[in-house]
């Protein structure tokens, strides 16, 4: 027991939280990659696309959690509502990030790749994307932390995760669960953040190769 | 081998970058497109590998219209070097150079071997091959750029201002390197530059372009200096073209015999300037015995030599040797050994005897 909560309960809620925040992050990234690519490929698409996806982020999460069952025809307690909502938020943050990342590739590098005889798709995958990794992972870190924080709101509609500790503590007028919930949320956010930072390092060995002759 | 037939390029914004350009780049050798900034050199070059599509006209390589080739395939068959090398920062030097061999489907072993060969050809080491571009100097990066363009043995290599971003000493090195490689491999190089001196020293053929994408003159460097087609070319080629032209004039300059001395040899005062040589007959420097006291020649009293002329060098080298020697007599060597000296008058006579014209 910790703060009046069973360790196993904390563990279960933590895993649920990770699932509800992490899976949408990955799916959001997969959706954002082609969207961000479109925004860099067709310049005129960039402003409406980035403004449009950015707008998603301004929808209050509670409203989205409540509206989605109506729109999707899902049950109110369905995880799918949270997963879809978090995916939308991830896309909102990451489309811009991917566009910025691809846009950060030096024009000379891209032109050299084309001049060597790369087709557009192959060039995007093996030249542009690896070079965009630092920018994209920076955005991923922000999105990961943001997801962890937003997911806890879903406790209000009864989907269990760490946020549940807040509602419980509030109902029982007990600080214990609330503190446990906050610490667990922060720990999860930090671990995700560090994990992505590490991944970025592993993917970009050239950035840390000693400089000069 | 590369033929531009009435090629015009108008960009969507209405800029006519190249206007009705017709020219033929001969097989082998270095053909330079030179002209002021914005005159359409890069556009012309990029139309060869279809990085830019002509609005009108066509470009043929070995009598085949490039428009009939698949762009990516075409580009893989043509080497390309750009100003800041344009290397892939996330790939090692070796991986950079393996790019085209890999794209054309060579297996890893073969691509690797070809890349290592190219890396050695441009004077880089196996140790440097495993580094990332950021770990190399600008000049070395540019060498990697050249190696990358050569790795798959293309017939044609395009270079767009390849040496503009490196400092002058390194630039001279790279220029010599490209010239050597071109000779060694027999490839056809098309090189773009805004630097007329580079064009003249490097080009076998020079196409001078003017604003609006017009070809002003296509000629050998010597011809360009002797017979500029119009005022534009004359002024672009520069003021001292009479003197520079001598760089393309090979003349039979007869050198006068020169009595040489060895270190330690006794030379009396009043003999004037005396040339000291080592035991192999290689020049060491001039000794001033115009006045003062005589005595054995000491190493400390040697004056610098000025530039040396090698038998067979251009009139410009001979004249420079004569003008830069403290004695007024330029030292002429063959295989490093002194064969005589020349005074400026000698060189001028030789130029006059040739009719004073270059090429
Ligand atoms: N993509 C483009 N769109 C519009 N105009 C261009 C483009 N590229 C080049 N130009 C214009 O075409 C002219 C020739 O350019 P360029 O071929 O790059 O000249 P150079 O290489 O001789 O400096 C210039 O006036 C330039 O501004
Ligand atoms: Mg240019």
Coordinates of C-alpha atoms and ligand atoms in Angstrom, one line a residue:
Chain A
X1 CA 0.0 0.0 0.0
X2 CA 1.1 3.5 -0.7
X3 CA -1.0 6.6 0.1
X4 CA -3.9 4.3 0.8
X5 CA -3.6 2.7 -2.7
X6 CA -2.5 -0.8 -3.4
X7 CA 0.8 -1.1 -5.3
X8 CA -0.8 -3.4 -7.8
X9 CA -3.6 -0.9 -8.4
X10 CA -1.0 1.8 -9.1
X11 CA 0.9 -0.5 -11.4
X12 CA -2.3 -1.4 -13.3
X13 CA -3.4 2.2 -13.7
X14 CA 0.1 3.2 -14.8
X15 CA 0.1 0.6 -17.6
X16 CA -3.4 1.7 -18.6
X17 CA -2.2 5.3 -18.7
X18 CA 0.9 4.3 -20.8
X19 CA -1.4 2.5 -23.2
X20 CA -3.9 5.3 -23.6
X21 CA -1.1 8.0 -24.0
X22 CA 1.5 5.9 -25.9
X23 CA -0.5 4.1 -28.6
X24 CA -2.1 7.3 -29.9
X25 CA 1.3 8.9 -29.9
X26 CA 2.6 6.3 -32.3
X27 CA -0.5 6.2 -34.4
X28 CA -0.5 10.0 -34.5
X29 CA 3.1 10.0 -35.7
X30 CA 2.3 7.5 -38.4
X31 CA -0.6 9.8 -39.6
X32 CA 1.5 12.9 -39.3
X33 CA 4.3 11.7 -41.4
X34 CA 2.4 11.7 -44.7
X35 CA 0.5 14.9 -43.7
X36 CA 3.7 16.7 -42.8
X37 CA 5.3 15.5 -46.0
X38 CA 2.4 16.8 -48.0
X39 CA 2.7 20.2 -46.3
X40 CA 6.4 20.4 -47.3
X41 CA 5.9 19.0 -50.8
X42 CA 3.0 21.3 -51.7
X43 CA 3.7 24.6 -50.2
X44 CA 0.2 26.0 -50.5
X45 CA -1.1 23.1 -48.4
X46 CA 1.1 24.0 -45.5
X47 CA -0.8 27.0 -44.0
X48 CA -4.3 25.4 -44.0
X49 CA -3.0 22.0 -43.0
X50 CA -0.9 23.3 -40.0
X51 CA -3.6 25.7 -38.9
X52 CA -6.3 23.0 -39.3
X53 CA -4.5 20.3 -37.4
X54 CA -3.4 22.9 -34.8
X55 CA -7.0 23.9 -34.3
X56 CA -7.7 20.3 -33.1
X57 CA -5.5 21.0 -30.1
X58 CA -7.7 23.8 -29.0
X59 CA -10.8 21.6 -28.5
X60 CA -11.2 21.0 -24.8
X61 CA -10.4 17.4 -24.0
X62 CA -13.4 16.8 -21.9
X63 CA -15.7 18.0 -24.7
X64 CA -14.0 15.7 -27.1
X65 CA -14.2 12.7 -24.7
X66 CA -18.0 13.3 -24.4
X67 CA -18.6 14.1 -28.1
X68 CA -16.7 11.2 -29.6
X69 CA -19.2 8.5 -28.6
X70 CA -21.9 10.4 -30.4
X71 CA -19.7 10.8 -33.5
X72 CA -18.2 7.4 -33.5
X73 CA -21.2 5.5 -32.2
X74 CA -19.0 4.0 -29.4
X75 CA -20.1 3.3 -25.9
X76 CA -19.3 6.1 -23.4
X77 CA -16.8 3.9 -21.4
X78 CA -15.1 2.6 -24.5
X79 CA -11.3 3.1 -24.5
X80 CA -11.6 3.9 -28.2
X81 CA -12.9 7.4 -27.4
X82 CA -9.8 8.2 -25.5
X83 CA -7.5 6.6 -28.0
X84 CA -9.1 8.5 -30.9
X85 CA -9.1 11.8 -29.0
X86 CA -5.4 11.4 -28.0
X87 CA -4.5 10.5 -31.6
X88 CA -6.2 13.7 -32.8
X89 CA -4.1 15.7 -30.2
X90 CA -1.0 13.9 -31.3
X91 CA -1.7 14.7 -35.0
X92 CA -2.3 18.3 -34.0
X93 CA 1.1 18.6 -32.5
X94 CA 3.1 16.3 -34.8
X95 CA 2.0 17.4 -38.3
X96 CA 3.7 20.7 -37.8
X97 CA 6.7 19.0 -36.3
X98 CA 7.1 16.6 -39.2
X99 CA 6.7 19.5 -41.7
X100 CA 9.3 21.5 -39.8
X101 CA 11.6 18.5 -39.6
X102 CA 11.4 17.8 -43.3
X103 CA 11.7 21.5 -44.0
X104 CA 14.9 21.6 -42.0
X105 CA 16.8 19.4 -44.5
X106 CA 19.3 21.7 -46.3
X107 CA 18.2 22.4 -49.9
X108 CA 21.6 21.6 -51.2
X109 CA 21.4 18.1 -49.6
X110 CA 18.0 17.5 -51.1
X111 CA 19.1 18.7 -54.5
X112 CA 22.3 16.6 -54.4
X113 CA 20.1 13.5 -53.6
X114 CA 17.9 14.2 -56.6
X115 CA 20.9 14.8 -58.8
X116 CA 22.4 11.5 -57.7
X117 CA 19.2 9.8 -59.1
X118 CA 17.0 9.3 -56.0
X119 CA 13.3 9.1 -56.7
X120 CA 11.2 11.3 -54.5
X121 CA 9.8 8.6 -52.2
X122 CA 13.1 7.0 -51.7
X123 CA 14.8 10.3 -51.1
X124 CA 12.2 11.2 -48.5
X125 CA 12.7 7.9 -46.6
X126 CA 16.5 7.6 -46.7
X127 CA 17.7 11.2 -46.8
X128 CA 15.1 13.7 -45.6
X129 CA 13.5 11.6 -42.8
X130 CA 16.8 10.6 -41.1
X131 CA 17.9 14.2 -41.2
X132 CA 14.6 15.3 -39.7
X133 CA 14.9 13.0 -36.7
X134 CA 16.2 15.6 -34.3
X135 CA 13.3 18.0 -35.0
X136 CA 10.7 15.2 -35.1
X137 CA 11.8 13.6 -31.8
X138 CA 11.8 17.0 -30.1
X139 CA 8.2 17.4 -31.1
X140 CA 7.5 13.8 -30.0
X141 CA 8.7 14.6 -26.5
X142 CA 6.4 17.5 -26.2
X143 CA 3.5 15.4 -27.5
X144 CA 4.3 12.5 -25.2
X145 CA 4.2 14.7 -22.1
X146 CA 1.1 16.5 -23.3
X147 CA -0.7 13.1 -23.9
X148 CA 0.2 11.9 -20.4
X149 CA -1.3 15.0 -18.9
X150 CA -4.5 15.1 -21.1
X151 CA -5.3 11.4 -20.6
X152 CA -5.8 11.9 -16.9
X153 CA -8.9 14.0 -17.7
X154 CA -10.6 10.9 -19.1
X155 CA -11.1 9.8 -15.4
X156 CA -14.1 12.2 -15.5
X157 CA -15.8 10.0 -18.0
X158 CA -14.9 6.9 -16.1
X159 CA -12.1 5.5 -18.2
X160 CA -9.6 4.1 -15.8
X161 CA -6.0 5.3 -15.7
X162 CA -3.9 7.3 -13.2
X163 CA -6.4 10.2 -13.4
X164 CA -8.8 7.9 -11.5
X165 CA -6.6 8.4 -8.4
X166 CA -7.5 12.1 -8.6
X167 CA -11.3 11.6 -8.7
X168 CA -11.0 9.0 -5.9
X169 CA -9.0 11.2 -3.7
X170 CA -11.4 14.0 -4.3
X171 CA -14.4 11.9 -3.5
X172 CA -12.9 10.4 -0.4
X173 CA -11.4 13.8 0.6
X174 CA -8.0 12.0 0.9
X175 CA -4.7 13.6 -0.3
X176 CA -3.0 10.2 -0.5
X177 CA -4.3 8.9 -3.8
X178 CA -3.9 12.4 -5.4
X179 CA -0.3 12.6 -4.5
X180 CA 0.4 9.1 -5.7
X181 CA -1.4 9.9 -8.9
X182 CA 0.6 13.1 -9.5
X183 CA 3.9 11.4 -8.8
X184 CA 3.1 8.5 -11.1
X185 CA 2.0 10.8 -13.9
X186 CA 5.2 12.9 -13.6
X187 CA 7.3 9.8 -13.5
X188 CA 5.6 8.4 -16.6
X189 CA 6.1 11.6 -18.5
X190 CA 9.7 11.8 -17.5
X191 CA 10.4 8.2 -18.5
X192 CA 8.7 8.7 -21.9
X193 CA 10.5 11.9 -22.5
X194 CA 13.9 10.3 -21.6
X195 CA 13.1 7.3 -23.7
X196 CA 12.4 9.4 -26.8
X197 CA 15.5 11.5 -26.2
X198 CA 17.6 8.4 -26.0
X199 CA 16.0 7.0 -29.2
X200 CA 16.9 10.3 -30.9
X201 CA 20.5 9.9 -29.9
X202 CA 20.7 6.4 -31.1
X203 CA 19.2 7.4 -34.5
X204 CA 21.6 10.3 -35.0
X205 CA 25.1 9.1 -34.4
X206 CA 26.5 11.7 -36.9
X207 CA 25.5 14.6 -34.7
X208 CA 27.9 13.4 -32.0
X209 CA 30.9 12.3 -34.0
X210 CA 33.9 14.4 -32.9
X211 CA 34.3 17.5 -35.1
X212 CA 37.3 18.6 -37.2
X213 CA 40.3 16.7 -38.4
Chain B
X1 CA 28.9 14.6 -77.3
X2 CA 26.5 16.9 -75.4
X3 CA 24.5 19.0 -77.8
X4 CA 22.2 21.9 -76.9
X5 CA 19.8 22.6 -79.8
X6 CA 18.1 25.9 -79.6
X7 CA 17.4 25.4 -75.9
X8 CA 15.3 28.0 -74.1
X9 CA 14.3 28.0 -70.5
X10 CA 11.6 30.3 -69.2
X11 CA 10.7 29.9 -65.5
X12 CA 7.1 30.1 -64.5
X13 CA 7.6 33.6 -63.2
X14 CA 8.6 34.7 -66.7
X15 CA 12.3 34.9 -66.2
X16 CA 14.1 33.8 -69.4
X17 CA 17.1 32.1 -67.9
X18 CA 18.5 30.6 -71.1
X19 CA 17.6 32.0 -74.5
X20 CA 18.0 29.9 -77.7
X21 CA 21.2 28.3 -76.6
X22 CA 23.0 26.1 -79.2
X23 CA 26.3 24.6 -78.5
X24 CA 28.2 21.4 -78.5
X25 CA 30.3 20.1 -75.6
X26 CA 33.0 17.9 -77.2
X27 CA 33.8 14.5 -75.8
X28 CA 36.5 14.4 -73.3
X29 CA 38.2 17.5 -71.8
X30 CA 36.8 20.2 -69.6
X31 CA 34.2 22.5 -71.0
X32 CA 33.5 25.5 -68.8
X33 CA 30.3 27.6 -68.7
X34 CA 31.4 31.0 -67.4
X35 CA 29.6 34.3 -67.1
X36 CA 28.3 36.8 -64.5
X37 CA 26.0 35.7 -61.8
X38 CA 22.4 35.0 -62.9
X39 CA 23.3 34.6 -66.6
X40 CA 21.8 31.1 -66.8
X41 CA 24.9 28.8 -66.2
X42 CA 23.3 26.6 -63.5
X43 CA 20.1 26.4 -65.4
X44 CA 22.0 25.3 -68.5
X45 CA 23.9 22.7 -66.6
X46 CA 20.8 21.3 -64.8
X47 CA 19.0 20.8 -68.1
X48 CA 21.6 18.3 -69.0
X49 CA 20.5 15.9 -66.3
X50 CA 16.9 17.1 -66.3
X51 CA 17.0 18.7 -62.9
X52 CA 15.4 21.5 -65.0
X53 CA 13.3 20.9 -68.1
X54 CA 13.8 23.1 -71.1
X55 CA 10.9 25.1 -72.3
X56 CA 12.0 24.8 -75.9
X57 CA 14.7 22.9 -77.8
X58 CA 16.4 19.7 -76.8
X59 CA 19.6 18.4 -75.4
X60 CA 21.3 15.3 -76.7
X61 CA 23.9 13.2 -75.1
X62 CA 25.6 10.9 -77.7
X63 CA 22.8 11.8 -80.1
X64 CA 20.1 10.6 -77.7
X65 CA 17.6 13.2 -76.5
X66 CA 17.7 13.3 -72.7
X67 CA 14.0 13.9 -72.7
X68 CA 13.6 10.3 -73.7
X69 CA 15.4 9.0 -70.7
X70 CA 13.9 8.4 -67.3
X71 CA 15.1 11.3 -65.1
X72 CA 16.3 9.2 -62.2
X73 CA 18.1 6.7 -64.5
X74 CA 19.7 9.6 -66.5
X75 CA 20.9 11.2 -63.4
X76 CA 22.5 8.0 -62.1
X77 CA 24.5 7.9 -65.3
X78 CA 25.9 11.4 -64.9
X79 CA 28.2 12.6 -62.1
X80 CA 27.2 15.8 -60.3
X81 CA 29.2 18.0 -57.9
X82 CA 27.8 21.1 -56.3
X83 CA 29.2 24.1 -54.5
X84 CA 29.1 23.1 -50.8
X85 CA 29.6 19.5 -51.8
X86 CA 26.0 18.7 -50.8
X87 CA 27.1 15.7 -48.9
X88 CA 24.6 13.6 -46.9
X89 CA 25.5 14.6 -43.3
X90 CA 24.0 11.5 -41.8
X91 CA 26.2 9.1 -43.9
X92 CA 29.9 8.4 -43.6
X93 CA 32.2 9.4 -46.4
X94 CA 32.2 5.8 -47.7
X95 CA 28.4 5.6 -47.6
X96 CA 28.1 9.0 -49.4
X97 CA 30.4 7.8 -52.1
X98 CA 28.5 4.5 -52.4
X99 CA 25.3 6.3 -53.2
X100 CA 25.2 6.0 -56.9
X101 CA 26.7 2.5 -57.2
X102 CA 24.0 1.4 -54.7
X103 CA 21.2 3.2 -56.7
X104 CA 22.2 1.5 -59.9
X105 CA 21.9 -1.8 -58.2
X106 CA 25.5 -2.9 -57.7
X107 CA 25.8 -5.4 -54.9
X108 CA 27.3 -4.1 -51.7
X109 CA 30.8 -5.6 -52.2
X110 CA 31.1 -4.1 -55.6
X111 CA 29.7 -0.7 -54.6
X112 CA 32.1 -0.6 -51.7
X113 CA 35.1 -1.4 -53.8
X114 CA 34.2 1.2 -56.4
X115 CA 33.6 3.8 -53.6
X116 CA 37.0 3.0 -51.9
X117 CA 38.7 3.4 -55.3
X118 CA 37.1 6.7 -55.9
X119 CA 38.0 7.9 -52.4
X120 CA 41.6 7.0 -53.0
X121 CA 41.6 8.6 -56.5
X122 CA 40.7 12.0 -55.0
X123 CA 43.4 11.7 -52.4
X124 CA 41.5 10.7 -49.3
X125 CA 42.5 7.9 -46.9
X126 CA 40.7 4.8 -45.8
X127 CA 40.6 6.3 -42.3
X128 CA 38.8 9.4 -43.6
X129 CA 36.3 7.1 -45.4
X130 CA 34.7 6.1 -42.1
X131 CA 34.2 9.6 -40.9
X132 CA 31.1 11.8 -41.2
X133 CA 31.3 14.9 -43.5
X134 CA 31.2 17.3 -40.6
X135 CA 34.5 15.8 -39.4
X136 CA 36.3 16.9 -42.6
X137 CA 37.5 20.3 -43.8
X138 CA 35.7 22.1 -46.5
X139 CA 38.3 21.1 -49.1
X140 CA 38.1 17.5 -48.0
X141 CA 34.3 17.6 -48.2
X142 CA 34.6 18.9 -51.8
X143 CA 36.9 16.0 -52.6
X144 CA 34.3 13.6 -51.3
X145 CA 31.8 15.4 -53.5
X146 CA 34.1 14.7 -56.5
X147 CA 34.6 11.0 -55.4
X148 CA 30.8 10.6 -55.1
X149 CA 30.4 11.9 -58.6
X150 CA 33.0 9.5 -60.0
X151 CA 32.3 6.3 -58.1
X152 CA 30.2 4.6 -60.8
X153 CA 32.5 5.6 -63.6
X154 CA 30.2 8.0 -65.4
X155 CA 31.1 9.3 -68.8
X156 CA 30.0 12.8 -68.0
X157 CA 30.5 14.8 -64.8
X158 CA 28.7 18.1 -64.2
X159 CA 30.2 20.5 -61.7
X160 CA 28.4 23.6 -60.5
X161 CA 30.8 26.2 -58.9
X162 CA 32.6 23.3 -57.2
X163 CA 35.5 25.4 -55.8
X164 CA 33.8 28.7 -55.0
X165 CA 33.4 28.0 -51.3
X166 CA 37.0 26.9 -50.5
X167 CA 39.9 29.1 -49.8
X168 CA 42.3 30.0 -52.7
X169 CA 45.1 27.6 -51.8
X170 CA 42.8 24.6 -51.5
X171 CA 41.0 25.7 -54.6
X172 CA 44.2 25.5 -56.7
X173 CA 44.8 22.0 -55.3
X174 CA 41.3 20.9 -56.2
X175 CA 41.5 22.4 -59.7
X176 CA 44.7 20.5 -60.3
X177 CA 43.1 17.4 -59.0
X178 CA 40.1 17.7 -61.2
X179 CA 42.3 18.4 -64.2
X180 CA 44.4 15.3 -63.4
X181 CA 41.3 13.1 -62.9
X182 CA 39.8 14.3 -66.1
X183 CA 43.0 13.4 -68.0
X184 CA 43.4 10.1 -66.3
X185 CA 39.8 8.9 -66.7
X186 CA 39.1 10.6 -70.1
X187 CA 35.7 11.8 -68.8
X188 CA 33.8 14.7 -70.1
X189 CA 33.5 17.5 -67.5
X190 CA 31.1 20.4 -67.8
X191 CA 32.0 22.9 -65.2
X192 CA 30.1 26.1 -64.2
X193 CA 31.9 29.1 -62.7
X194 CA 31.6 32.8 -62.5
X195 CA 35.4 33.1 -62.2
X196 CA 37.0 33.8 -65.6
X197 CA 40.5 33.0 -64.3
X198 CA 39.3 29.6 -63.2
X199 CA 37.6 29.1 -66.6
X200 CA 40.7 30.0 -68.5
X201 CA 43.1 28.0 -66.4
X202 CA 40.9 24.9 -66.2
X203 CA 38.9 24.8 -69.4
X204 CA 39.8 23.1 -72.7
X205 CA 36.8 24.9 -74.1
X206 CA 35.2 27.9 -72.6
X207 CA 31.6 29.0 -73.2
X208 CA 31.2 32.6 -72.1
X209 CA 27.6 33.4 -71.3
X210 CA 26.0 36.8 -70.8
X211 CA 22.9 38.0 -69.0
X212 CA 19.7 36.6 -70.3
X213 CA 21.1 33.3 -71.1
X214 CA 22.9 34.1 -74.3
X215 CA 26.0 32.4 -75.5
X216 CA 28.6 35.1 -76.2
X217 CA 31.5 32.9 -77.3
X218 CA 32.6 29.3 -77.2
X219 CA 36.3 29.0 -77.8
X220 CA 39.6 27.7 -76.4
X221 CA 41.0 29.8 -73.6
X222 CA 43.8 31.0 -75.9
X223 CA 41.4 32.1 -78.6
X224 CA 39.2 33.8 -76.0
X225 CA 42.1 36.0 -74.9
X226 CA 43.3 36.7 -78.5
X227 CA 40.1 37.1 -80.3
X228 CA 37.2 38.0 -78.0
X229 CA 34.1 37.9 -80.1
X230 CA 32.8 41.3 -78.8
X231 CA 33.2 44.0 -76.2
X232 CA 31.3 42.0 -73.6
X233 CA 33.7 39.1 -73.8
X234 CA 36.7 41.4 -74.0
X235 CA 35.7 43.2 -70.9
X236 CA 34.7 40.0 -69.1
X237 CA 38.0 38.3 -69.9
X238 CA 39.7 41.3 -68.2
X239 CA 42.2 44.0 -68.7
X240 CA 45.5 42.1 -68.7
X241 CA 44.4 39.6 -71.2
X242 CA 47.4 40.4 -73.4
X243 CA 49.7 39.2 -70.6
X244 CA 47.5 36.3 -69.6
X245 CA 47.4 35.1 -73.2
X246 CA 51.1 34.4 -72.9
X247 CA 50.1 31.6 -70.6
X248 CA 48.8 29.8 -73.6
X249 CA 51.7 30.6 -75.9
X250 CA 54.3 27.9 -76.1
X251 CA 57.4 29.4 -77.7
X252 CA 60.8 28.1 -78.4
X253 CA 62.7 30.5 -76.1
X254 CA 66.4 29.9 -76.6
X255 CA 68.1 30.2 -73.3
X256 CA 71.6 31.7 -73.0
X257 CA 74.3 29.6 -71.4
X258 CA 74.9 30.5 -67.7
X259 CA 78.1 29.9 -65.9
X260 CA 77.3 28.4 -62.5
X261 CA 79.2 28.0 -59.3
X262 CA 79.1 25.6 -56.4
X263 CA 78.9 26.5 -52.7
X264 CA 82.3 27.2 -51.4
X265 CA 83.7 28.1 -54.8
X266 CA 85.8 31.2 -54.9
X267 CA 84.2 34.0 -56.9
X268 CA 85.9 37.4 -57.1
X269 CA 84.1 40.7 -56.6
X270 CA 82.9 42.5 -59.7
X271 CA 81.6 39.4 -61.5
X272 CA 78.0 40.6 -61.0
X273 CA 75.2 38.1 -60.3
X274 CA 76.3 34.5 -60.2
X275 CA 74.1 31.5 -60.1
X276 CA 74.9 28.8 -57.5
X277 CA 73.9 25.2 -58.1
X278 CA 74.3 22.0 -56.0
X279 CA 76.2 19.0 -57.1
X280 CA 73.3 17.8 -59.3
X281 CA 73.1 21.0 -61.1
X282 CA 69.9 22.1 -59.4
X283 CA 69.7 25.8 -58.8
X284 CA 70.2 27.1 -55.2
X285 CA 70.1 30.9 -55.6
X286 CA 71.8 34.0 -56.8
X287 CA 75.0 35.4 -55.4
X288 CA 75.6 39.1 -55.5
X289 CA 79.2 39.9 -56.6
X290 CA 78.6 43.2 -58.3
X291 CA 80.9 45.0 -55.8
X292 CA 82.0 44.4 -52.2
X293 CA 84.5 41.7 -51.6
X294 CA 85.0 38.3 -53.3
X295 CA 85.6 35.0 -51.6
X296 CA 84.0 31.6 -51.3
X297 CA 80.2 31.4 -51.9
X298 CA 78.4 31.0 -48.6
X299 CA 74.9 29.6 -48.2
X300 CA 73.7 32.6 -46.2
X301 CA 74.5 35.1 -48.9
X302 CA 72.2 33.4 -51.5
X303 CA 69.3 35.5 -52.8
X304 CA 66.0 33.9 -53.7
X305 CA 65.8 32.7 -57.2
X306 CA 62.5 34.1 -58.5
X307 CA 60.3 31.7 -60.4
X308 CA 61.8 29.0 -62.6
X309 CA 60.9 28.2 -66.2
X310 CA 60.9 24.6 -67.3
X311 CA 61.8 23.9 -70.9
X312 CA 58.5 23.8 -72.8
X313 CA 56.7 26.1 -70.4
X314 CA 54.5 29.0 -71.8
X315 CA 55.9 32.4 -72.7
X316 CA 54.3 33.7 -69.6
X317 CA 56.3 31.5 -67.3
X318 CA 59.5 32.4 -69.1
X319 CA 58.7 36.1 -68.9
X320 CA 57.8 35.8 -65.2
X321 CA 61.1 33.9 -64.5
X322 CA 63.1 36.7 -66.2
X323 CA 61.2 39.5 -64.5
X324 CA 61.3 37.9 -61.0
X325 CA 65.0 37.1 -60.9
X326 CA 67.2 39.5 -59.0
X327 CA 69.8 39.2 -61.7
X328 CA 67.3 40.0 -64.5
X329 CA 68.0 36.6 -65.9
X330 CA 65.3 33.9 -65.5
X331 CA 66.6 30.5 -64.6
X332 CA 65.6 27.8 -67.1
X333 CA 65.6 24.2 -65.9
X334 CA 65.1 20.8 -67.5
X335 CA 64.4 17.9 -65.1
X336 CA 65.3 20.2 -62.3
X337 CA 68.8 21.0 -63.7
X338 CA 69.8 24.4 -64.8
X339 CA 70.2 24.6 -68.6
X340 CA 70.6 28.3 -68.9
X341 CA 68.9 31.7 -68.3
X342 CA 66.8 34.1 -70.3
X343 CA 66.5 37.9 -70.2
X344 CA 63.1 39.4 -70.9
X345 CA 64.2 40.6 -74.4
X346 CA 64.8 37.0 -75.3
X347 CA 61.2 36.1 -74.4
X348 CA 59.8 39.0 -76.2
X349 CA 61.8 38.2 -79.3
X350 CA 60.5 34.7 -79.2
X351 CA 56.9 36.0 -78.9
X352 CA 57.4 38.4 -81.7
X353 CA 58.9 35.6 -83.9
X354 CA 55.7 33.7 -83.3
X355 CA 53.7 36.6 -84.7
X356 CA 52.8 37.7 -81.2
X357 CA 49.5 35.8 -81.1
X358 CA 48.4 32.9 -79.0
X359 CA 46.6 29.6 -79.5
Ligands
LIG1 N1 13.6 28.2 -60.0 C1 13.7 29.4 -60.6 N2 12.6 30.2 -60.7 C2 12.6 31.4 -61.3 N3 13.7 32.0 -61.7 C3 14.9 31.3 -61.6 C4 14.9 30.0 -61.0 N4 16.2 29.6 -61.0 C5 16.9 30.6 -61.6 N5 16.1 31.6 -61.9 C6 16.6 32.9 -62.6 O1 17.1 32.5 -63.8 C7 18.3 33.3 -64.1 C8 19.5 32.4 -64.3 O2 19.7 31.7 -63.1 P1 20.9 30.7 -63.0 O3 20.8 29.6 -64.0 O4 20.9 30.2 -61.6 O5 22.2 31.6 -63.2 P2 23.7 31.4 -62.8 O6 24.0 30.0 -62.5 O7 24.4 31.8 -64.1 O8 24.0 32.4 -61.7 C9 18.4 34.2 -62.9 O9 17.8 35.4 -63.3 C10 17.7 33.6 -61.8 O10 17.1 34.5 -60.9
LIG2 MG1 24.7 29.2 -60.6

